[in-house]
């Protein structure tokens, strides 16, 4: 079994790698793909047999070395072919995008989103995938930890030249949407005091249930909801604009406040 790492790109990552080992032979994942022009943002793959210190640092200081630890028995070329294949994915009707799966936060949503049998498609020849991290909710509550996904089908995996791009399942799309939603909430929550992320999540759900889905209007709703947290939500007419409904909320809670 061979162990390698796929490190998320940061400004000084290559410098850190060369400080850790004399001859790391890093491979940029975006090379030989449609993303080659963005190679300066490319994740970096390293063979741990050549770079044991990088793996050691990653396990000791995982927040300083964000990325994935991969265990596989196939050749380097075969492994990289698969890792590059799942970079570009299909979703929705005819949409495609880049799946940043080596980001530990993304991995925490994506690889937990679907049934175990789907891991065979995404992990391919990787028998075990490990990373340190968690969701945005985990990070807000200081619950980051080592996570892993096993793929019992790795030994039966075979490369398929010319295979179509992998398609995200509905559960995976929903998981990535949840990641974006919780990232937005996390950024807002960090600016508040004495507010749990769980309570902030409830406020966000209330706002979305009322039809506020754009970032600016959601933020305005959250600010209002926090300011008047001790008041109940009123019923709002559905035929008015979101701008008018936010103003109605503000006036309603202001009036309630003046009576207390």
PDB file of C-alpha atoms in Angstrom:
ATOM      1  CA  UNK A   1       0.000   0.000   0.000  1.00  0.00           C
ATOM      2  CA  UNK A   2       1.366   3.398  -1.020  1.00  0.00           C
ATOM      3  CA  UNK A   3       0.677   6.594   0.898  1.00  0.00           C
ATOM      4  CA  UNK A   4       0.623  10.018  -0.718  1.00  0.00           C
ATOM      5  CA  UNK A   5      -0.752  13.447   0.114  1.00  0.00           C
ATOM      6  CA  UNK A   6      -2.692  15.998  -1.895  1.00  0.00           C
ATOM      7  CA  UNK A   7      -2.105  19.399  -0.345  1.00  0.00           C
ATOM      8  CA  UNK A   8      -4.348  22.401  -0.780  1.00  0.00           C
ATOM      9  CA  UNK A   9      -2.450  25.240  -2.427  1.00  0.00           C
ATOM     10  CA  UNK A  10      -1.420  28.229  -0.336  1.00  0.00           C
ATOM     11  CA  UNK A  11       0.927  31.107  -1.049  1.00  0.00           C
ATOM     12  CA  UNK A  12       3.991  29.559   0.569  1.00  0.00           C
ATOM     13  CA  UNK A  13       3.211  25.853   0.184  1.00  0.00           C
ATOM     14  CA  UNK A  14       6.010  25.011  -2.253  1.00  0.00           C
ATOM     15  CA  UNK A  15       8.490  26.936  -0.122  1.00  0.00           C
ATOM     16  CA  UNK A  16       7.404  24.951   2.947  1.00  0.00           C
ATOM     17  CA  UNK A  17       7.718  21.678   1.051  1.00  0.00           C
ATOM     18  CA  UNK A  18      11.275  22.408  -0.063  1.00  0.00           C
ATOM     19  CA  UNK A  19      12.188  23.440   3.468  1.00  0.00           C
ATOM     20  CA  UNK A  20      10.887  20.107   4.736  1.00  0.00           C
ATOM     21  CA  UNK A  21      12.710  17.876   2.263  1.00  0.00           C
ATOM     22  CA  UNK A  22      15.565  18.127  -0.234  1.00  0.00           C
ATOM     23  CA  UNK A  23      14.039  16.446  -3.283  1.00  0.00           C
ATOM     24  CA  UNK A  24      10.246  16.388  -2.951  1.00  0.00           C
ATOM     25  CA  UNK A  25       9.374  16.033  -6.666  1.00  0.00           C
ATOM     26  CA  UNK A  26       5.980  17.755  -6.292  1.00  0.00           C
ATOM     27  CA  UNK A  27       3.343  17.190  -8.960  1.00  0.00           C
ATOM     28  CA  UNK A  28       0.740  19.849  -9.724  1.00  0.00           C
ATOM     29  CA  UNK A  29      -2.667  18.252 -10.056  1.00  0.00           C
ATOM     30  CA  UNK A  30      -3.906  20.811 -12.596  1.00  0.00           C
ATOM     31  CA  UNK A  31      -1.140  19.959 -15.075  1.00  0.00           C
ATOM     32  CA  UNK A  32      -2.354  17.916 -18.060  1.00  0.00           C
ATOM     33  CA  UNK A  33      -5.956  19.026 -17.430  1.00  0.00           C
ATOM     34  CA  UNK A  34      -8.266  21.806 -18.633  1.00  0.00           C
ATOM     35  CA  UNK A  35      -7.123  23.729 -15.559  1.00  0.00           C
ATOM     36  CA  UNK A  36      -3.446  23.823 -16.557  1.00  0.00           C
ATOM     37  CA  UNK A  37      -3.550  27.606 -17.030  1.00  0.00           C
ATOM     38  CA  UNK A  38      -4.407  27.890 -13.325  1.00  0.00           C
ATOM     39  CA  UNK A  39      -1.437  25.822 -12.188  1.00  0.00           C
ATOM     40  CA  UNK A  40      -0.399  28.480  -9.658  1.00  0.00           C
ATOM     41  CA  UNK A  41      -3.578  27.602  -7.745  1.00  0.00           C
ATOM     42  CA  UNK A  42      -3.158  23.862  -8.267  1.00  0.00           C
ATOM     43  CA  UNK A  43      -3.163  21.398  -5.366  1.00  0.00           C
ATOM     44  CA  UNK A  44       0.190  19.667  -4.928  1.00  0.00           C
ATOM     45  CA  UNK A  45       0.607  15.883  -4.871  1.00  0.00           C
ATOM     46  CA  UNK A  46       3.537  14.264  -3.058  1.00  0.00           C
ATOM     47  CA  UNK A  47       4.671  10.659  -2.699  1.00  0.00           C
ATOM     48  CA  UNK A  48       5.181  10.035   1.023  1.00  0.00           C
ATOM     49  CA  UNK A  49       7.876   7.433   0.398  1.00  0.00           C
ATOM     50  CA  UNK A  50      10.020  10.334  -0.842  1.00  0.00           C
ATOM     51  CA  UNK A  51       8.578  12.833   1.620  1.00  0.00           C
ATOM     52  CA  UNK A  52       8.019  11.166   4.998  1.00  0.00           C
ATOM     53  CA  UNK A  53       8.637  14.427   6.857  1.00  0.00           C
ATOM     54  CA  UNK A  54       5.776  16.154   5.044  1.00  0.00           C
ATOM     55  CA  UNK A  55       3.415  13.387   6.149  1.00  0.00           C
ATOM     56  CA  UNK A  56       4.780  13.669   9.683  1.00  0.00           C
ATOM     57  CA  UNK A  57       4.259  17.451   9.714  1.00  0.00           C
ATOM     58  CA  UNK A  58       0.777  17.019   8.289  1.00  0.00           C
ATOM     59  CA  UNK A  59      -0.194  14.651  11.089  1.00  0.00           C
ATOM     60  CA  UNK A  60       1.386  16.809  13.789  1.00  0.00           C
ATOM     61  CA  UNK A  61       0.170  20.211  12.529  1.00  0.00           C
ATOM     62  CA  UNK A  62      -2.758  19.459  10.217  1.00  0.00           C
ATOM     63  CA  UNK A  63      -4.046  23.035  10.163  1.00  0.00           C
ATOM     64  CA  UNK A  64      -0.693  24.176   8.788  1.00  0.00           C
ATOM     65  CA  UNK A  65      -0.741  21.481   6.085  1.00  0.00           C
ATOM     66  CA  UNK A  66      -4.378  21.239   4.897  1.00  0.00           C
ATOM     67  CA  UNK A  67      -5.123  18.499   2.419  1.00  0.00           C
ATOM     68  CA  UNK A  68      -5.798  14.799   2.000  1.00  0.00           C
ATOM     69  CA  UNK A  69      -3.875  11.646   2.874  1.00  0.00           C
ATOM     70  CA  UNK A  70      -4.425   8.918   0.288  1.00  0.00           C
ATOM     71  CA  UNK A  71      -3.720   5.199   0.560  1.00  0.00           C
ATOM     72  CA  UNK A  72      -3.670   3.233  -2.693  1.00  0.00           C
ATOM     73  CA  UNK A  73      -1.936   0.259  -4.285  1.00  0.00           C
ATOM     74  CA  UNK A  74      -1.933   1.518  -7.884  1.00  0.00           C
ATOM     75  CA  UNK A  75       0.854   3.308  -9.736  1.00  0.00           C
ATOM     76  CA  UNK A  76       1.403   7.047  -9.477  1.00  0.00           C
ATOM     77  CA  UNK A  77       0.221   7.616 -13.056  1.00  0.00           C
ATOM     78  CA  UNK A  78      -2.986   5.665 -12.494  1.00  0.00           C
ATOM     79  CA  UNK A  79      -3.730   7.454  -9.234  1.00  0.00           C
ATOM     80  CA  UNK A  80      -3.115  10.895 -10.717  1.00  0.00           C
ATOM     81  CA  UNK A  81      -5.264  10.067 -13.727  1.00  0.00           C
ATOM     82  CA  UNK A  82      -8.182   9.359 -11.421  1.00  0.00           C
ATOM     83  CA  UNK A  83      -7.590  12.386  -9.185  1.00  0.00           C
ATOM     84  CA  UNK A  84      -7.544  14.587 -12.271  1.00  0.00           C
ATOM     85  CA  UNK A  85     -10.611  12.920 -13.738  1.00  0.00           C
ATOM     86  CA  UNK A  86     -12.812  13.849 -10.756  1.00  0.00           C
ATOM     87  CA  UNK A  87     -11.676  17.489 -10.726  1.00  0.00           C
ATOM     88  CA  UNK A  88     -14.248  18.464 -13.353  1.00  0.00           C
ATOM     89  CA  UNK A  89     -17.781  17.305 -12.640  1.00  0.00           C
ATOM     90  CA  UNK A  90     -21.275  17.579 -14.067  1.00  0.00           C
ATOM     91  CA  UNK A  91     -24.333  18.684 -12.133  1.00  0.00           C
ATOM     92  CA  UNK A  92     -27.831  19.876 -12.846  1.00  0.00           C
ATOM     93  CA  UNK A  93     -28.957  19.601 -16.466  1.00  0.00           C
ATOM     94  CA  UNK A  94     -25.886  20.583 -18.472  1.00  0.00           C
ATOM     95  CA  UNK A  95     -23.665  22.391 -16.014  1.00  0.00           C
ATOM     96  CA  UNK A  96     -20.088  21.597 -15.102  1.00  0.00           C
ATOM     97  CA  UNK A  97     -17.713  22.843 -12.453  1.00  0.00           C
ATOM     98  CA  UNK A  98     -14.504  22.258 -10.542  1.00  0.00           C
ATOM     99  CA  UNK A  99     -14.759  20.054  -7.461  1.00  0.00           C
ATOM    100  CA  UNK A 100     -12.245  21.321  -4.884  1.00  0.00           C
ATOM    101  CA  UNK A 101     -12.294  18.033  -3.015  1.00  0.00           C
ATOM    102  CA  UNK A 102      -8.799  18.425  -1.552  1.00  0.00           C
ATOM    103  CA  UNK A 103     -10.048  21.286   0.616  1.00  0.00           C
ATOM    104  CA  UNK A 104     -10.682  19.667   4.032  1.00  0.00           C
ATOM    105  CA  UNK A 105     -13.894  21.620   4.563  1.00  0.00           C
ATOM    106  CA  UNK A 106     -15.273  20.606   1.170  1.00  0.00           C
ATOM    107  CA  UNK A 107     -14.224  17.005   1.814  1.00  0.00           C
ATOM    108  CA  UNK A 108     -16.122  17.054   5.113  1.00  0.00           C
ATOM    109  CA  UNK A 109     -19.347  17.873   3.293  1.00  0.00           C
ATOM    110  CA  UNK A 110     -18.823  16.011   0.034  1.00  0.00           C
ATOM    111  CA  UNK A 111     -17.600  12.602   1.180  1.00  0.00           C
ATOM    112  CA  UNK A 112     -20.216  12.408   3.940  1.00  0.00           C
ATOM    113  CA  UNK A 113     -23.083  13.241   1.605  1.00  0.00           C
ATOM    114  CA  UNK A 114     -23.859   9.976  -0.111  1.00  0.00           C
ATOM    115  CA  UNK A 115     -24.223   6.274   0.473  1.00  0.00           C
ATOM    116  CA  UNK A 116     -21.079   4.198   0.892  1.00  0.00           C
ATOM    117  CA  UNK A 117     -21.444   2.579  -2.549  1.00  0.00           C
ATOM    118  CA  UNK A 118     -20.912   5.947  -4.244  1.00  0.00           C
ATOM    119  CA  UNK A 119     -17.431   6.114  -2.731  1.00  0.00           C
ATOM    120  CA  UNK A 120     -16.310   3.540  -5.300  1.00  0.00           C
ATOM    121  CA  UNK A 121     -16.929   6.078  -8.076  1.00  0.00           C
ATOM    122  CA  UNK A 122     -15.213   9.013  -6.416  1.00  0.00           C
ATOM    123  CA  UNK A 123     -12.388   7.268  -4.583  1.00  0.00           C
ATOM    124  CA  UNK A 124     -11.637   4.863  -7.430  1.00  0.00           C
ATOM    125  CA  UNK A 125      -8.269   3.228  -6.642  1.00  0.00           C
ATOM    126  CA  UNK A 126      -7.983   4.990  -3.262  1.00  0.00           C
ATOM    127  CA  UNK A 127      -8.657   2.486  -0.488  1.00  0.00           C
ATOM    128  CA  UNK A 128      -8.663   5.077   2.289  1.00  0.00           C
ATOM    129  CA  UNK A 129      -8.936   8.858   2.307  1.00  0.00           C
ATOM    130  CA  UNK A 130      -8.098  10.823   5.462  1.00  0.00           C
ATOM    131  CA  UNK A 131      -8.096  14.502   6.377  1.00  0.00           C
ATOM    132  CA  UNK A 132      -8.259  16.820   9.362  1.00  0.00           C
ATOM    133  CA  UNK A 133     -11.214  19.166   9.395  1.00  0.00           C
ATOM    134  CA  UNK A 134     -14.976  19.363   9.600  1.00  0.00           C
ATOM    135  CA  UNK A 135     -17.937  21.395   8.440  1.00  0.00           C
ATOM    136  CA  UNK A 136     -18.278  25.118   9.114  1.00  0.00           C
ATOM    137  CA  UNK A 137     -20.490  24.194  12.052  1.00  0.00           C
ATOM    138  CA  UNK A 138     -17.717  21.927  13.368  1.00  0.00           C
ATOM    139  CA  UNK A 139     -15.203  24.748  13.032  1.00  0.00           C
ATOM    140  CA  UNK A 140     -17.504  27.186  14.832  1.00  0.00           C
ATOM    141  CA  UNK A 141     -17.793  24.735  17.723  1.00  0.00           C
ATOM    142  CA  UNK A 142     -14.084  23.733  17.756  1.00  0.00           C
ATOM    143  CA  UNK A 143     -14.944  20.180  16.736  1.00  0.00           C
ATOM    144  CA  UNK A 144     -12.431  19.711  13.934  1.00  0.00           C
ATOM    145  CA  UNK A 145     -10.937  16.235  13.965  1.00  0.00           C
ATOM    146  CA  UNK A 146      -9.365  13.516  11.861  1.00  0.00           C
ATOM    147  CA  UNK A 147     -11.895  12.028   9.437  1.00  0.00           C
ATOM    148  CA  UNK A 148     -11.588   9.170   6.981  1.00  0.00           C
ATOM    149  CA  UNK A 149     -13.525   7.326   4.303  1.00  0.00           C
ATOM    150  CA  UNK A 150     -12.808   3.701   3.365  1.00  0.00           C
ATOM    151  CA  UNK A 151     -13.358   2.259  -0.099  1.00  0.00           C
ATOM    152  CA  UNK A 152     -13.640  -1.553   0.008  1.00  0.00           C
ATOM    153  CA  UNK A 153     -14.005  -1.620  -3.799  1.00  0.00           C
ATOM    154  CA  UNK A 154     -10.580  -0.112  -4.543  1.00  0.00           C
ATOM    155  CA  UNK A 155      -9.018  -3.473  -5.455  1.00  0.00           C
ATOM    156  CA  UNK A 156     -11.693  -4.061  -8.123  1.00  0.00           C
ATOM    157  CA  UNK A 157     -11.395  -0.590  -9.633  1.00  0.00           C
ATOM    158  CA  UNK A 158     -10.224  -0.383 -13.246  1.00  0.00           C
ATOM    159  CA  UNK A 159      -9.328   2.692 -15.246  1.00  0.00           C
ATOM    160  CA  UNK A 160     -11.752   3.575 -18.043  1.00  0.00           C
ATOM    161  CA  UNK A 161     -10.082   5.649 -20.798  1.00  0.00           C
ATOM    162  CA  UNK A 162     -12.392   8.274 -22.218  1.00  0.00           C
ATOM    163  CA  UNK A 163     -14.908   7.970 -19.390  1.00  0.00           C
ATOM    164  CA  UNK A 164     -17.427  10.800 -19.142  1.00  0.00           C
ATOM    165  CA  UNK A 165     -17.147  13.313 -16.334  1.00  0.00           C
ATOM    166  CA  UNK A 166     -18.596  12.101 -13.072  1.00  0.00           C
ATOM    167  CA  UNK A 167     -22.000  13.521 -12.187  1.00  0.00           C
ATOM    168  CA  UNK A 168     -22.853  14.792  -8.729  1.00  0.00           C
ATOM    169  CA  UNK A 169     -25.769  13.057  -7.061  1.00  0.00           C
ATOM    170  CA  UNK A 170     -28.636  15.093  -5.661  1.00  0.00           C
ATOM    171  CA  UNK A 171     -27.310  14.457  -2.142  1.00  0.00           C
ATOM    172  CA  UNK A 172     -23.856  15.717  -3.111  1.00  0.00           C
ATOM    173  CA  UNK A 173     -25.262  18.850  -4.734  1.00  0.00           C
ATOM    174  CA  UNK A 174     -27.282  19.521  -1.595  1.00  0.00           C
ATOM    175  CA  UNK A 175     -24.197  18.979   0.571  1.00  0.00           C
ATOM    176  CA  UNK A 176     -22.182  21.518  -1.427  1.00  0.00           C
ATOM    177  CA  UNK A 177     -25.086  23.980  -1.281  1.00  0.00           C
ATOM    178  CA  UNK A 178     -25.155  23.477   2.471  1.00  0.00           C
ATOM    179  CA  UNK A 179     -21.424  24.200   2.574  1.00  0.00           C
ATOM    180  CA  UNK A 180     -21.907  27.534   0.796  1.00  0.00           C
ATOM    181  CA  UNK A 181     -24.852  28.410   3.028  1.00  0.00           C
ATOM    182  CA  UNK A 182     -22.968  27.577   6.229  1.00  0.00           C
ATOM    183  CA  UNK A 183     -19.889  29.468   5.019  1.00  0.00           C
ATOM    184  CA  UNK A 184     -22.040  32.577   4.581  1.00  0.00           C
ATOM    185  CA  UNK A 185     -23.480  32.043   8.054  1.00  0.00           C
ATOM    186  CA  UNK A 186     -20.044  31.400   9.570  1.00  0.00           C
ATOM    187  CA  UNK A 187     -18.736  34.714   8.230  1.00  0.00           C
ATOM    188  CA  UNK A 188     -21.720  36.551   9.740  1.00  0.00           C
ATOM    189  CA  UNK A 189     -21.583  34.603  13.030  1.00  0.00           C
ATOM    190  CA  UNK A 190     -17.887  35.452  13.590  1.00  0.00           C
ATOM    191  CA  UNK A 191     -18.801  39.136  13.894  1.00  0.00           C
ATOM    192  CA  UNK A 192     -21.327  38.500  16.672  1.00  0.00           C
ATOM    193  CA  UNK A 193     -20.857  38.051  20.410  1.00  0.00           C
ATOM    194  CA  UNK A 194     -22.468  35.535  22.754  1.00  0.00           C
ATOM    195  CA  UNK A 195     -24.351  33.777  19.974  1.00  0.00           C
ATOM    196  CA  UNK A 196     -24.074  30.039  19.379  1.00  0.00           C
ATOM    197  CA  UNK A 197     -23.717  28.769  15.837  1.00  0.00           C
ATOM    198  CA  UNK A 198     -26.749  26.550  16.455  1.00  0.00           C
ATOM    199  CA  UNK A 199     -28.884  29.604  17.246  1.00  0.00           C
ATOM    200  CA  UNK A 200     -27.455  31.449  14.256  1.00  0.00           C
ATOM    201  CA  UNK A 201     -28.423  28.463  12.079  1.00  0.00           C
ATOM    202  CA  UNK A 202     -31.996  28.675  13.370  1.00  0.00           C
ATOM    203  CA  UNK A 203     -32.125  32.357  12.439  1.00  0.00           C
ATOM    204  CA  UNK A 204     -30.838  31.544   8.951  1.00  0.00           C
ATOM    205  CA  UNK A 205     -33.498  28.867   8.474  1.00  0.00           C
ATOM    206  CA  UNK A 206     -36.164  31.350   9.597  1.00  0.00           C
ATOM    207  CA  UNK A 207     -34.963  33.874   7.053  1.00  0.00           C
ATOM    208  CA  UNK A 208     -34.888  31.363   4.221  1.00  0.00           C
ATOM    209  CA  UNK A 209     -38.345  30.072   5.157  1.00  0.00           C
ATOM    210  CA  UNK A 210     -39.575  33.662   4.780  1.00  0.00           C
ATOM    211  CA  UNK A 211     -38.143  33.785   1.259  1.00  0.00           C
ATOM    212  CA  UNK A 212     -34.912  35.696   1.879  1.00  0.00           C
ATOM    213  CA  UNK A 213     -32.314  33.902  -0.241  1.00  0.00           C
ATOM    214  CA  UNK A 214     -29.978  36.608  -1.545  1.00  0.00           C
ATOM    215  CA  UNK A 215     -26.880  37.262   0.563  1.00  0.00           C
ATOM    216  CA  UNK A 216     -27.597  40.959   1.206  1.00  0.00           C
ATOM    217  CA  UNK A 217     -31.207  40.462   2.277  1.00  0.00           C
ATOM    218  CA  UNK A 218     -30.303  37.420   4.386  1.00  0.00           C
ATOM    219  CA  UNK A 219     -27.646  39.416   6.179  1.00  0.00           C
ATOM    220  CA  UNK A 220     -30.112  42.228   6.845  1.00  0.00           C
ATOM    221  CA  UNK A 221     -32.622  39.702   8.177  1.00  0.00           C
ATOM    222  CA  UNK A 222     -30.000  38.118  10.446  1.00  0.00           C
ATOM    223  CA  UNK A 223     -28.999  41.522  11.809  1.00  0.00           C
ATOM    224  CA  UNK A 224     -32.631  42.346  12.552  1.00  0.00           C
ATOM    225  CA  UNK A 225     -33.368  38.925  14.014  1.00  0.00           C
ATOM    226  CA  UNK A 226     -30.423  39.149  16.378  1.00  0.00           C
ATOM    227  CA  UNK A 227     -31.334  42.668  17.476  1.00  0.00           C
ATOM    228  CA  UNK A 228     -34.871  41.560  18.326  1.00  0.00           C
ATOM    229  CA  UNK A 229     -34.101  37.975  19.310  1.00  0.00           C
ATOM    230  CA  UNK A 230     -36.574  37.992  22.217  1.00  0.00           C
ATOM    231  CA  UNK A 231     -39.558  38.726  19.940  1.00  0.00           C
ATOM    232  CA  UNK A 232     -41.494  36.172  17.895  1.00  0.00           C
ATOM    233  CA  UNK A 233     -41.613  36.205  14.120  1.00  0.00           C
ATOM    234  CA  UNK A 234     -44.774  37.839  12.737  1.00  0.00           C
ATOM    235  CA  UNK A 235     -46.711  36.510   9.762  1.00  0.00           C
ATOM    236  CA  UNK A 236     -45.748  38.284   6.547  1.00  0.00           C
ATOM    237  CA  UNK A 237     -47.785  38.697   3.382  1.00  0.00           C
ATOM    238  CA  UNK A 238     -46.291  36.718   0.525  1.00  0.00           C
ATOM    239  CA  UNK A 239     -47.258  39.175  -2.235  1.00  0.00           C
ATOM    240  CA  UNK A 240     -44.958  41.991  -1.074  1.00  0.00           C
ATOM    241  CA  UNK A 241     -41.336  42.432  -2.127  1.00  0.00           C
ATOM    242  CA  UNK A 242     -38.525  41.241   0.119  1.00  0.00           C
ATOM    243  CA  UNK A 243     -37.445  44.849   0.603  1.00  0.00           C
ATOM    244  CA  UNK A 244     -40.921  45.730   1.880  1.00  0.00           C
ATOM    245  CA  UNK A 245     -41.052  42.636   4.060  1.00  0.00           C
ATOM    246  CA  UNK A 246     -37.747  43.505   5.707  1.00  0.00           C
ATOM    247  CA  UNK A 247     -39.087  46.966   6.428  1.00  0.00           C
ATOM    248  CA  UNK A 248     -42.304  45.472   7.846  1.00  0.00           C
ATOM    249  CA  UNK A 249     -40.242  43.229  10.110  1.00  0.00           C
ATOM    250  CA  UNK A 250     -38.166  46.153  11.310  1.00  0.00           C
ATOM    251  CA  UNK A 251     -41.244  48.252  12.098  1.00  0.00           C
ATOM    252  CA  UNK A 252     -43.068  45.347  13.768  1.00  0.00           C
ATOM    253  CA  UNK A 253     -40.174  44.546  16.074  1.00  0.00           C
ATOM    254  CA  UNK A 254     -39.503  48.219  16.752  1.00  0.00           C
ATOM    255  CA  UNK A 255     -43.123  48.681  17.809  1.00  0.00           C
ATOM    256  CA  UNK A 256     -42.931  45.587  20.009  1.00  0.00           C
ATOM    257  CA  UNK A 257     -39.770  46.939  21.583  1.00  0.00           C
ATOM    258  CA  UNK A 258     -41.380  50.285  22.377  1.00  0.00           C
ATOM    259  CA  UNK A 259     -44.147  48.498  24.307  1.00  0.00           C
ATOM    260  CA  UNK A 260     -41.796  46.577  26.573  1.00  0.00           C
TER     261      UNK A 260
END
